Short mmCIF file of C-alpha atoms in Angstrom, two decimals:
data_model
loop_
_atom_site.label_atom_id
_atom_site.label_comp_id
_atom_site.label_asym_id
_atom_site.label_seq_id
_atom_site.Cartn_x
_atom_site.Cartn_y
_atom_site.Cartn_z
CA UNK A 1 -10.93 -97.86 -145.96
CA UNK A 2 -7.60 -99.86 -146.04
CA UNK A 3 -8.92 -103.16 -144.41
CA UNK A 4 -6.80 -104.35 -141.34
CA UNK A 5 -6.55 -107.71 -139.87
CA UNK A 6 -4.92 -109.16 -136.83
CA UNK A 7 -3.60 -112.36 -135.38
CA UNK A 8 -3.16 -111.68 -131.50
CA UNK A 9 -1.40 -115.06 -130.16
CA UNK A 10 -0.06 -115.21 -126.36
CA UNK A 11 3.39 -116.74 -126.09
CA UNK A 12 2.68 -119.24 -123.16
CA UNK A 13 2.73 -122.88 -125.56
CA UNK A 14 3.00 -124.71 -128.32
CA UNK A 15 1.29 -123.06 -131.66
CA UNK A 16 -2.34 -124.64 -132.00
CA UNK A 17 -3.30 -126.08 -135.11
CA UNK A 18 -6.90 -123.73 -134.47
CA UNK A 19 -4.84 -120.57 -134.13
CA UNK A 20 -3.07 -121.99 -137.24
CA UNK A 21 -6.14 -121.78 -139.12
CA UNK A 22 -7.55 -118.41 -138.01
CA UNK A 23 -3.52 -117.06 -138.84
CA UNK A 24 -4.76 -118.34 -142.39
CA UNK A 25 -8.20 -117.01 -142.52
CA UNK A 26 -6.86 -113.83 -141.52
CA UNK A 27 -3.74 -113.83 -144.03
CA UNK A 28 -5.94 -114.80 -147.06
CA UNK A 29 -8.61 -111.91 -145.91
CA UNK A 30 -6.00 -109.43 -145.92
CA UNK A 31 -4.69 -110.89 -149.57
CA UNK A 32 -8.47 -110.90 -150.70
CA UNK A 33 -8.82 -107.42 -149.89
CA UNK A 34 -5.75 -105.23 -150.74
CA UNK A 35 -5.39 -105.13 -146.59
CA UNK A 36 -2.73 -105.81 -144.07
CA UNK A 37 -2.53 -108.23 -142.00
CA UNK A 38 -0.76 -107.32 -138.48
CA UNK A 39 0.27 -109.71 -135.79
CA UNK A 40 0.71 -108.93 -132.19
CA UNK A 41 1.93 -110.77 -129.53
CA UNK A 42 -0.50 -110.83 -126.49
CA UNK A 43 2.32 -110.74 -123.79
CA UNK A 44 0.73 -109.52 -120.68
CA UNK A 45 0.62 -112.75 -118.89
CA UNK A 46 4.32 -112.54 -117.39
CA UNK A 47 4.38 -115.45 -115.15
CA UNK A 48 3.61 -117.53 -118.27
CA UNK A 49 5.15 -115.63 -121.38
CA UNK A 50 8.82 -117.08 -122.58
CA UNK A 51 10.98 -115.70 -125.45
CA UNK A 52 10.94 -119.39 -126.87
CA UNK A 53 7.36 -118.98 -127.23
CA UNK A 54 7.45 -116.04 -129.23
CA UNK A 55 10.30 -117.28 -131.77
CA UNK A 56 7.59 -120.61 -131.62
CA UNK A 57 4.91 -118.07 -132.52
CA UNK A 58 7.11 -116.19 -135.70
CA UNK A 59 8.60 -119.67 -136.67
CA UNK A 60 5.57 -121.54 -137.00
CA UNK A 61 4.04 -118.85 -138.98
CA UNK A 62 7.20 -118.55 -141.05
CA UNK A 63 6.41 -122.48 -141.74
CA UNK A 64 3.00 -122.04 -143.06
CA UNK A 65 3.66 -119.92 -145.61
CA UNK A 66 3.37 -116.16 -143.25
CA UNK A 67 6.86 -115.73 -143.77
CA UNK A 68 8.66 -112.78 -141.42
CA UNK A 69 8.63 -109.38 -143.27
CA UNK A 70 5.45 -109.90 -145.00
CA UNK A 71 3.28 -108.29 -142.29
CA UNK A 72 3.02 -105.81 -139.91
CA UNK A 73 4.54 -106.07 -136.42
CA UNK A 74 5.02 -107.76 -134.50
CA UNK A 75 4.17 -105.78 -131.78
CA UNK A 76 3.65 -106.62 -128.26
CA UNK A 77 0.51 -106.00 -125.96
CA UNK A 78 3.00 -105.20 -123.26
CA UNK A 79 4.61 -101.85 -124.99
CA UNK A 80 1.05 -100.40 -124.50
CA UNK A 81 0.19 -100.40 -121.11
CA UNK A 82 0.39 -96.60 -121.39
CA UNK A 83 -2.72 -96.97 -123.61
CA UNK A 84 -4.65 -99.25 -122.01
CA UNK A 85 -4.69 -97.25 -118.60
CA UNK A 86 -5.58 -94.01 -119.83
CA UNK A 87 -8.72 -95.99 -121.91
CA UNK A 88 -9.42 -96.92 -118.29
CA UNK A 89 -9.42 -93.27 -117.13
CA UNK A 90 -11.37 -92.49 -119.38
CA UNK A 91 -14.29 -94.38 -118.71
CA UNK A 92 -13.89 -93.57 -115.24
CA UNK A 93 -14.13 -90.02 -115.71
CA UNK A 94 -16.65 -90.29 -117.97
CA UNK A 95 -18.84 -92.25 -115.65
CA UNK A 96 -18.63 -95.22 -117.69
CA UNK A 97 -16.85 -97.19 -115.52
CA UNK A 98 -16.56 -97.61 -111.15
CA UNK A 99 -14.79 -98.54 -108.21
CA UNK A 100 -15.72 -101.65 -106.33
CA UNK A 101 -13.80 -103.15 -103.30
CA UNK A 102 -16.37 -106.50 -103.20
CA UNK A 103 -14.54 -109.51 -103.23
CA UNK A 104 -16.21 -112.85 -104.53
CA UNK A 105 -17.32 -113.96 -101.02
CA UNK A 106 -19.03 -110.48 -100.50
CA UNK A 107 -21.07 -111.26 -103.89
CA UNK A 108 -21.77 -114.63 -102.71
CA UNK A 109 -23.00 -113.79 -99.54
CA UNK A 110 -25.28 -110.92 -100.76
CA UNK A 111 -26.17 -113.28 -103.72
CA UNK A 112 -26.46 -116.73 -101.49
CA UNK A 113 -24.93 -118.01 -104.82
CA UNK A 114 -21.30 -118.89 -106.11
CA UNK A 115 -22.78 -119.15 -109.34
CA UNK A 116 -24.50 -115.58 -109.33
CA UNK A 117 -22.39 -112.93 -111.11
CA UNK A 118 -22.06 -109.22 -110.04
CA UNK A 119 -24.96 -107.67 -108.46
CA UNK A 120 -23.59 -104.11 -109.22
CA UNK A 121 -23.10 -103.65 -105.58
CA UNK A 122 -20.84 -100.65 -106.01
CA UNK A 123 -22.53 -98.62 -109.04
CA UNK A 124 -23.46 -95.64 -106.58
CA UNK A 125 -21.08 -95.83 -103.69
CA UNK A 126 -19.00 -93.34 -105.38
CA UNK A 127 -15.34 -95.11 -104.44
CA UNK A 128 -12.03 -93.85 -105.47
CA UNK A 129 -9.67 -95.49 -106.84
CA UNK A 130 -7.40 -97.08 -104.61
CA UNK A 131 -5.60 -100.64 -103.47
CA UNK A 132 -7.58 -103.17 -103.72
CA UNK A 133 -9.88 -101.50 -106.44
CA UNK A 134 -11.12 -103.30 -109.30
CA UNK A 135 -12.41 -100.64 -111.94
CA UNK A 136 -15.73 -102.34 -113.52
CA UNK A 137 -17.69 -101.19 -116.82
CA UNK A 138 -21.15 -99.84 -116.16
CA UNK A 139 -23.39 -102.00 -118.75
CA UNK A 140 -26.65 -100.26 -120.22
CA UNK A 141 -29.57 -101.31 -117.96
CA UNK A 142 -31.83 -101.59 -121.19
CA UNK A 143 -31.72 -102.32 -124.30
CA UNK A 144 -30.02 -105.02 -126.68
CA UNK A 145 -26.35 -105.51 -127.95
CA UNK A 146 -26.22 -106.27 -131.77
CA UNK A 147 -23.18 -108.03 -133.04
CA UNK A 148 -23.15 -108.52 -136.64
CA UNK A 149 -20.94 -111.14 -137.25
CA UNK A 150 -20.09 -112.54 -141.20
CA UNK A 151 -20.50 -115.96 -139.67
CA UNK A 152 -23.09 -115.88 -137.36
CA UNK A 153 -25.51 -113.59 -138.16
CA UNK A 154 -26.42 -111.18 -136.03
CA UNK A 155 -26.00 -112.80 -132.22
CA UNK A 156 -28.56 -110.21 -130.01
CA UNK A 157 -27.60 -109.90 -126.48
CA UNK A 158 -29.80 -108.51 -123.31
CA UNK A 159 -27.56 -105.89 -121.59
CA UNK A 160 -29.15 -106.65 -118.50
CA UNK A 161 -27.85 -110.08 -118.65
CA UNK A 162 -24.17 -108.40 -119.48
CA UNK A 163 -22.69 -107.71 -115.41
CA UNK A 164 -20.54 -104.98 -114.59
CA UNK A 165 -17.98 -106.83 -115.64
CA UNK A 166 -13.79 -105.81 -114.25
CA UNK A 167 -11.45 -103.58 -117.47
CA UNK A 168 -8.82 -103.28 -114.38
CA UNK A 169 -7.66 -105.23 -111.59
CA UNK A 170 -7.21 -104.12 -108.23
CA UNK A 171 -3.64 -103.07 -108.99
CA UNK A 172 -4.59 -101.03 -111.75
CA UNK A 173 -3.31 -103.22 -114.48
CA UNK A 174 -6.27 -103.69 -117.61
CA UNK A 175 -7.78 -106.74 -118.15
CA UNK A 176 -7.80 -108.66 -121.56
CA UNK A 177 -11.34 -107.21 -122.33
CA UNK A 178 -10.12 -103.71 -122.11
CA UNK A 179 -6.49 -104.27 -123.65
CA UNK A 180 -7.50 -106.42 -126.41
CA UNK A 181 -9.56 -103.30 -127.60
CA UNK A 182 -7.35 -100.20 -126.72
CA UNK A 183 -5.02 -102.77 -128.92
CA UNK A 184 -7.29 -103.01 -132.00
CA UNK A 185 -8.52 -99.16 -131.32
CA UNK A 186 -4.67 -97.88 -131.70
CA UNK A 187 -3.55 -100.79 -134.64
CA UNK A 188 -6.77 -99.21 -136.74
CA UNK A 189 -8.20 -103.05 -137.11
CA UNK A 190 -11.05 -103.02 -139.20
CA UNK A 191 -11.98 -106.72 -138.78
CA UNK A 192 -11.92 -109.16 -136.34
CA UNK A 193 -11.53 -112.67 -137.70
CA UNK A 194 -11.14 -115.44 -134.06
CA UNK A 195 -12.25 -118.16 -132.87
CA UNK A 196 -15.82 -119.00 -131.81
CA UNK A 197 -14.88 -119.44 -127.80
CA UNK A 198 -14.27 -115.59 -128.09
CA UNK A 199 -17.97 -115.04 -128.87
CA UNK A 200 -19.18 -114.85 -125.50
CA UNK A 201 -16.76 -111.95 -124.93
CA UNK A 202 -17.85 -109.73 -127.95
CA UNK A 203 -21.36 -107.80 -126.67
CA UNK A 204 -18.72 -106.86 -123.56
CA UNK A 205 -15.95 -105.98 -126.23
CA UNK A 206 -18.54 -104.35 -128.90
CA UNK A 207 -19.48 -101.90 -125.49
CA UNK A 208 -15.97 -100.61 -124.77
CA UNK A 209 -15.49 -99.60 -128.24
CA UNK A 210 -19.06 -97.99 -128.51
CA UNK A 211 -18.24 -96.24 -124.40
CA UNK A 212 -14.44 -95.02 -126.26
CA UNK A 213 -16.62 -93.24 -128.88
CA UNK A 214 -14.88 -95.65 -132.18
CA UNK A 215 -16.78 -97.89 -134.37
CA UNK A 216 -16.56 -101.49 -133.64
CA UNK A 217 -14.65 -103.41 -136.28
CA UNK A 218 -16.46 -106.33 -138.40
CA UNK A 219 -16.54 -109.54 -136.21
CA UNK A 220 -16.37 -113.09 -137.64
CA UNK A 221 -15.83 -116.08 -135.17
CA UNK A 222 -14.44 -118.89 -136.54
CA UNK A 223 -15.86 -122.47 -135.61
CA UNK A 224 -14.23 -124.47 -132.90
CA UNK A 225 -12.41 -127.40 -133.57
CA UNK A 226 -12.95 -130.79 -132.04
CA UNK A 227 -11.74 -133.50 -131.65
CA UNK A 228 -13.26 -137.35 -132.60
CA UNK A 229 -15.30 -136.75 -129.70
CA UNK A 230 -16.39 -133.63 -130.63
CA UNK A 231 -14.56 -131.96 -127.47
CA UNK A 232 -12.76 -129.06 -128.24
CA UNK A 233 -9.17 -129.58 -129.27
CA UNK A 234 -7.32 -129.58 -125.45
CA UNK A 235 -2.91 -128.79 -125.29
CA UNK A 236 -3.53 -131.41 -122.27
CA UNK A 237 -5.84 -134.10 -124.16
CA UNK A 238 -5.55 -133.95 -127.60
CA UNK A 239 -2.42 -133.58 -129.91
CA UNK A 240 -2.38 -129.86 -131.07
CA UNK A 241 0.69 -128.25 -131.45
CA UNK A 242 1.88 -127.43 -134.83
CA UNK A 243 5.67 -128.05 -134.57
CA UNK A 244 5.07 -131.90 -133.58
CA UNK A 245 3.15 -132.36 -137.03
CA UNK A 246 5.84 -130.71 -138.89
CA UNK A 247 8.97 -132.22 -136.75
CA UNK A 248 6.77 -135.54 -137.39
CA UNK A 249 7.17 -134.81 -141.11
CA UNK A 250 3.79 -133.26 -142.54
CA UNK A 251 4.23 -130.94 -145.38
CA UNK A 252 3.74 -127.15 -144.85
CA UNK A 253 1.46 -127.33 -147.74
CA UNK A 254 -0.36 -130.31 -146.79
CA UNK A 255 -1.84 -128.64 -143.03
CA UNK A 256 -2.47 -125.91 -144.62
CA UNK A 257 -4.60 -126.80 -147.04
CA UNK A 258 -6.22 -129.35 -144.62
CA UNK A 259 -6.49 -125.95 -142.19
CA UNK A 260 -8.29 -124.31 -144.29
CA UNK A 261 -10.98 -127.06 -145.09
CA UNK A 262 -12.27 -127.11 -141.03
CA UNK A 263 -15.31 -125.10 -141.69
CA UNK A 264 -15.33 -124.65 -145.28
CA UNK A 265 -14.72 -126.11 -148.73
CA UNK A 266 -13.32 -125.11 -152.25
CA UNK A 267 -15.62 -125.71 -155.14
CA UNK A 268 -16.90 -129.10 -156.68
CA UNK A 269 -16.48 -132.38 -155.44
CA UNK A 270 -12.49 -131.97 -153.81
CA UNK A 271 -9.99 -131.17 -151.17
CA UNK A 272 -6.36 -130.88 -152.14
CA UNK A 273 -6.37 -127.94 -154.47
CA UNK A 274 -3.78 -125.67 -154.91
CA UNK A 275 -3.18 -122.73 -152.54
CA UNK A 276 -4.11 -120.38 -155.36
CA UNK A 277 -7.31 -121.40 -155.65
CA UNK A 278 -7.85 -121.43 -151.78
CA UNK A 279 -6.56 -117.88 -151.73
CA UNK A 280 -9.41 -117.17 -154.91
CA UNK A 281 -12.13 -119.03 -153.77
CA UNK A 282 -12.07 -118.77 -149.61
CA UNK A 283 -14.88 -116.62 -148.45
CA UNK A 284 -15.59 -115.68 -144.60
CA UNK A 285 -19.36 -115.69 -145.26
CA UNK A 286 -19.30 -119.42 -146.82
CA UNK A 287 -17.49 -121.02 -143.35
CA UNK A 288 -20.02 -123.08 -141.75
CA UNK A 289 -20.36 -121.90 -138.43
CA UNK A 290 -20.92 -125.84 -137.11
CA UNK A 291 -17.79 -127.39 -135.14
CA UNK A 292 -15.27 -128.29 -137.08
CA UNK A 293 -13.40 -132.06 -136.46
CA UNK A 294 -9.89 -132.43 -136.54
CA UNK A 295 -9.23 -136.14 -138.23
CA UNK A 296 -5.73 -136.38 -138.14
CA UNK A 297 -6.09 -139.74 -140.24
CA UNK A 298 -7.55 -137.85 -142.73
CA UNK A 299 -4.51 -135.29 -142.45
CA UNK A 300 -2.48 -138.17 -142.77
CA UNK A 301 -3.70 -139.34 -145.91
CA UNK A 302 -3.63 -135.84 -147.37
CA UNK A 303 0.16 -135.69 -146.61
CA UNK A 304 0.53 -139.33 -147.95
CA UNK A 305 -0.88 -137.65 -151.57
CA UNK A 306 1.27 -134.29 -151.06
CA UNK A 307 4.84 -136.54 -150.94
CA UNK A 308 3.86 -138.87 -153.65
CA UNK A 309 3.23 -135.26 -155.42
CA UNK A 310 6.75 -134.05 -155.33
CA UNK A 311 9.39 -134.86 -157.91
CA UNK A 312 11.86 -137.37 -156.43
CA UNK A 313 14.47 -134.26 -156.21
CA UNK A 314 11.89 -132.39 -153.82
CA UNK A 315 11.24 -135.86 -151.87
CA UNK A 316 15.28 -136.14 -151.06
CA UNK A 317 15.28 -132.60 -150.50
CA UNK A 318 12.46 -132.53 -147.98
CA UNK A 319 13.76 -136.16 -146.50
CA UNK A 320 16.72 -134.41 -145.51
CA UNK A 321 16.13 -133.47 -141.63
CA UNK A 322 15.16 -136.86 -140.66
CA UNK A 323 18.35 -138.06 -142.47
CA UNK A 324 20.36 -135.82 -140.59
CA UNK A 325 18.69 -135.03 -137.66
CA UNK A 326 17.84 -131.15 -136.83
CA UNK A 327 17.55 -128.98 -133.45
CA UNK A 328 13.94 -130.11 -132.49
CA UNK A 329 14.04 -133.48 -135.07
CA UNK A 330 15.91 -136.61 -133.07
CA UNK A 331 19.22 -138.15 -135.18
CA UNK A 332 19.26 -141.35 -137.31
CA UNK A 333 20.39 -144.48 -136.15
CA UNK A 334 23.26 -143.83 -138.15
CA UNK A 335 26.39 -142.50 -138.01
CA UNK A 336 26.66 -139.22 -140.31
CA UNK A 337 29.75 -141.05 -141.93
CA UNK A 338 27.62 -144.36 -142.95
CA UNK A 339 25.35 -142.32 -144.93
CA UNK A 340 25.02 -142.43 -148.59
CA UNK A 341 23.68 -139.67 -150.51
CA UNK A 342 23.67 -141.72 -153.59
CA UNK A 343 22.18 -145.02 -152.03
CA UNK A 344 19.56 -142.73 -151.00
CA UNK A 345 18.52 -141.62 -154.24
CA UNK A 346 18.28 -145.05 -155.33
CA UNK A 347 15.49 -146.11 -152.97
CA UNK A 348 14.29 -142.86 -152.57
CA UNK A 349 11.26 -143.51 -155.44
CA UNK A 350 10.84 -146.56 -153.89
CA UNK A 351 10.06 -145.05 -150.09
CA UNK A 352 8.23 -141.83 -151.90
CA UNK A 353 5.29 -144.08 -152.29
CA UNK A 354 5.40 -145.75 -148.98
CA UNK A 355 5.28 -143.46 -146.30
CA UNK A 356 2.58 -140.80 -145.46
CA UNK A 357 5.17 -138.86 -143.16
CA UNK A 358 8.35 -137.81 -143.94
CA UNK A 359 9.74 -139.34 -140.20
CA UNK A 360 8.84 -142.75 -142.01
CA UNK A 361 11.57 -142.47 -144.28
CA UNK A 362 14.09 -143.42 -140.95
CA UNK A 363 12.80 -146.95 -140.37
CA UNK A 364 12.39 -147.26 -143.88
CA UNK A 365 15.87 -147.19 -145.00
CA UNK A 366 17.79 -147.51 -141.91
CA UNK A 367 19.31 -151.13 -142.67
CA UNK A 368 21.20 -149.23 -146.25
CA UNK A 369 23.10 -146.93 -143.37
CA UNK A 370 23.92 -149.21 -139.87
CA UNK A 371 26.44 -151.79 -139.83
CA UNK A 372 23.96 -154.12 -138.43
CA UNK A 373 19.84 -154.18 -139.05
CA UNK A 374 18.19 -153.04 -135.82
CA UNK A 375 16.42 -156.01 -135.28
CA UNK A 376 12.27 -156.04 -134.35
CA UNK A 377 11.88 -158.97 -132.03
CA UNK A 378 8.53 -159.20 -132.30
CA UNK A 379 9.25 -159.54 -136.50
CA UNK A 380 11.75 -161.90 -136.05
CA UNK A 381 9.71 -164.30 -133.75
CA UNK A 382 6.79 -163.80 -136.16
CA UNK A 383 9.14 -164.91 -139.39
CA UNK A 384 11.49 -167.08 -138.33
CA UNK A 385 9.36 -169.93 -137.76
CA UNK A 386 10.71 -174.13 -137.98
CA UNK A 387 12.57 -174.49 -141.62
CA UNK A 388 13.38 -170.54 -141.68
CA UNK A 389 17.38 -171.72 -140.78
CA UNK A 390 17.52 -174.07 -143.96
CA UNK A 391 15.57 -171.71 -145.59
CA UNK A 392 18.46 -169.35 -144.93
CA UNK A 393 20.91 -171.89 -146.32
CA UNK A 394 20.24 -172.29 -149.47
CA UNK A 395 19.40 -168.60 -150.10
CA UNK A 396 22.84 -168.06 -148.81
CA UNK A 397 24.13 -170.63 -151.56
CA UNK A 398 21.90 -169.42 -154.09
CA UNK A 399 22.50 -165.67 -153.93
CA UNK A 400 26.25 -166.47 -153.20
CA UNK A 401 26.32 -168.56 -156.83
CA UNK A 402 24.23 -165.74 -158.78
CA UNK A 403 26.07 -164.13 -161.75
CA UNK A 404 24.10 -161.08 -162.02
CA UNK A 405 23.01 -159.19 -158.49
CA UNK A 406 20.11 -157.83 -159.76
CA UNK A 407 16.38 -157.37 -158.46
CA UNK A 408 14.61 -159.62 -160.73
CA UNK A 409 17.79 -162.54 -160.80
CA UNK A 410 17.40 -161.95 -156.91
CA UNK A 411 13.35 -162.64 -157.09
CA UNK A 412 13.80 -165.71 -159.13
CA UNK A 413 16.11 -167.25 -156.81
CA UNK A 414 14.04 -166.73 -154.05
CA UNK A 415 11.22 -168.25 -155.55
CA UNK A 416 13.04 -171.22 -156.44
CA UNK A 417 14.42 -171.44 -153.23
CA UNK A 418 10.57 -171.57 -151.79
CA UNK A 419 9.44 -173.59 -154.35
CA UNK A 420 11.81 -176.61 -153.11
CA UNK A 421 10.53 -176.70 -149.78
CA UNK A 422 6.67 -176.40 -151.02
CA UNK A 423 6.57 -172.51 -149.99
CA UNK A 424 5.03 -169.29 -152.15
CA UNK A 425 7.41 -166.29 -152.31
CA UNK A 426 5.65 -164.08 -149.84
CA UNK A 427 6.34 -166.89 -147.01
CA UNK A 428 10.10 -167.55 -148.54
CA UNK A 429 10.74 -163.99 -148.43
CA UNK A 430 10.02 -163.29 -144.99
CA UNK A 431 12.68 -164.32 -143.14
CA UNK A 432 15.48 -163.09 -145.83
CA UNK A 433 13.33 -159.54 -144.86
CA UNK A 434 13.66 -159.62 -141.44
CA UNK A 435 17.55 -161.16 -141.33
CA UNK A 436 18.43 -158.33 -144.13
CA UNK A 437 16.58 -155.29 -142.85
CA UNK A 438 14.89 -156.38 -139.01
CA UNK A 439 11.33 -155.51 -140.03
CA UNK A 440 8.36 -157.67 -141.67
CA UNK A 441 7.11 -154.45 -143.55
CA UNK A 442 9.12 -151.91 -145.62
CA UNK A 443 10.16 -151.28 -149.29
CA UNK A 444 10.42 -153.83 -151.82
CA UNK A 445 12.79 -156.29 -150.68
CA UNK A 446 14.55 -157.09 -154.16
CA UNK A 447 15.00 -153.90 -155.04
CA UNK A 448 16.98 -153.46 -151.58
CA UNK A 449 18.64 -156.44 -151.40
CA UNK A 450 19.95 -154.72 -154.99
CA UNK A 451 20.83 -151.53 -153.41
CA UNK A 452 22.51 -153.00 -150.26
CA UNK A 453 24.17 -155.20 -152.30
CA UNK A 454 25.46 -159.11 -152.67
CA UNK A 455 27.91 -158.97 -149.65
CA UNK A 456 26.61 -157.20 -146.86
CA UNK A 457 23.45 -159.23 -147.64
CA UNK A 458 25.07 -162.57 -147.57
CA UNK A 459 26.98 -161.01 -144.47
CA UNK A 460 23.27 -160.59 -142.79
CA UNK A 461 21.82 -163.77 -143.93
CA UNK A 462 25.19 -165.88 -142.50
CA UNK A 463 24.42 -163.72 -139.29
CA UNK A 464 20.85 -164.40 -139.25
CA UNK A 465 21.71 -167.84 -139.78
CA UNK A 466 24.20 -168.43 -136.39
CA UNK A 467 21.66 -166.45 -133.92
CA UNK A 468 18.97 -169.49 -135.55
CA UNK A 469 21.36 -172.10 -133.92
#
């Protein structure tokens, strides 16, 4: 048996970080085994679907390392509508499935509960099809459902707590139940790797396929992820969308290996390991079936180690979108003409162990590229404190008379400067920061005072000076 795996996204949002991490589960499953992994596009939900989603979907993928042609599909739930309806015929004719015309106030008032679920009101009426008609799967009075799950065990389910529950909707269109297993029936899926909120729906799922006379496939659900709170990730609460983490400058290699450690671990006392030995070690039966928390400040700090691993070619190389600005990543302050490849490449080591996101790199090294520094005012208020403008005077005399603009020669001054008026370097150097490059905090400020060099930093410090008066 050729194992087959699927990831079954719907194009209606942003990509979710969990549906990230199942994509990977999945991928590396299909690796493991000598199996394929196939990817359809649950498109059924037309009032919400948009193309944009779907090149989101393939894009996002593409990012994290499932790059286009290296699967199967995609292929759309909608092209197999033909499919799903005759599955529902079929359990009609077989008299696995009915007509019902109830409505949720006739259950309610039969029940005297809206939280009551089908009473199976219809089972022996013997209806039709016909408008208005929702087509519902007879469940087994007796008996238990079994779900063997690599995760979880074996989850046992009463079938007399399992309702006649709805496989098509009044207008004859199938329900996700029903589609989402005439889709795995026809795509020859062997195993179903998802997320834990899916549970609920399996013993319903594992039925269909039993009533459609195929063997269910193997079932593993994934644990949820939560956030801080332990509430499940939310597109309305919480910040889950893949393409703002990697517009905000995370490394593809970074999230994924962070993906792949919400529920399980590599061996011995680490984290960041190479995707190779993710891809050896990563077993479905070893995921802890707990919830799994997001901590984006730990994803931070992962990234943070990822940059400072890249040679300082691959660092300018992956800086380049912020410095240029991209179709979903906002422009510099700069104009493309001011730029400097090979001022860039100067500071570049210096910023490479700064920031922990590559969008960091902007405010960073903006004051190299604008004509004037884009000024903080909350910085300058904090720095330029009484004595700051005769502070600024002799610096401007001292750096003017220097013969050698260098970092160290540049230090030294400074210090002397300080020194004279009974201050240590870090409290000199703060307001020749924050008149050079408009910030309190960035990279170290003799080394840019270097790079920017002796006149447009005397041209900042005279400026710095006037707006003192």
């Amino acid at each position: 048996m050729t194992v087959r795996v699927r990831f079954a996204p719907s194009p209606t949002g942003m990509f979710h970080v969990g549906g990230a991490r199942s994509a990977l589960q999945n991928w590396i499953y299909a690796k493991q085994q000598g199996g394929v992994f196939v990817l359809r596009i649950e498109d059924t939900d037309a009032a919400r679907n948009r193309p944009e989603w779907t090149e989101g979907i393939l894009s996002a993928l593409d990012w994290i390392g499932i790059a286009r042609g290296s699967y199967e599909g995609p292929y759309f739930q909608s092209s197999y509508a033909g499919e799903h309806r005759a599955a529902a015929q079929r359990l009609y004719e077989s008299g696995r499935a009915y007509y019902c015309d109830c409505t949720r106030e006739d259950v309610q008032a039969r029940t005297g509960s809206q939280y009551s679920g089908y009473d199976g009101f219809c089972r022996d009426r013997g209806l039709g099809p016909g408008e208005g008609r929702a087509l519902r799967f007879r469940t087994p009075d007796e008996g238990e459902t079994v779900v063997v799950d690599l995760i979880r065990g074996e989850p046992t389910f009463e079938n007399k707590l399992i309702e006649d529950f709805v496989i098509a909707r009044g207008n004859g269109s199938p329900v996700f139940l029903l589609a989402n297993v005439v889709d795995d029936m026809t795509m020859g899926i062997t195993h179903v790797i998802r997320a834990e909120e899916h549970l609920p729906n399996t013993p319903k799922q594992q039925l269909l396929w039993d009533a459609l006379g195929v063997k269910p496939p193997v079932w593993a659900h994934v644990p949820v992820v939560v956030n801080e709170k332990r509430q499940k990730l939310s597109k309305r609460r919480d910040k889950v969308a893949l393409e703002a983490y990697r517009d905000e400058g995370y490394l593809a290699e970074a999230m994924r290996n962070y993906l792949m450690l919400l529920g399980w671990a590599p061996s011995g006392d680490r984290e960041i390991v190479p995707w190779s030995v993710i891809e050896e070690e990563f077993r479905l039966e070893e995921v802890n079936p707990s919830p799994a928390f997001f901590d984006e400040k730990k994803l931070r700090a992962f990234n943070g180690d990822y940059i400072r691993a890249l040679s300082v070619e691959e660092f300018v190389a992956a800086c380049r979108p912020w410095l240029t600005g991209t179709d979903t990543i906002a422009p510099p302050p700069w104009q493309p003409e001011e730029f400097d490849a090979t001022v860039f490449a100067a500071v570049a080591p210096l910023a490479q162990t700064r920031i922990a996101v590559l969008s960091e790199i902007v405010p960073n090294v903006d004051f190299l590229f604008v004509a004037d520094p884009l000024i903080d005012e909350a910085a300058w208020a904090k720095a330029m404190k009484e004595g700051s403008a005769e502070l600024l005077d002799a610096a401007i005399a001292a750096f003017d008379a220097l013969p050698t603009w260098d970092a160290e020669s540049i230090k030294a001054t400074l210090e002397a400067v300080g020194t004279e008026r009974g201050l240590k370097l870090g409290k000199a150097q703060a307001p020749v920061r924050v008149a050079v490059t408009g910030r309190t905090v960035g990279l170290p400020l003799f080394e840019s005072l270097e790079v920017l060099g002796r006149e447009r930093t005397l041209t900042r410090l005279r400026a710095a000076r006037v707006r003192l008066v």
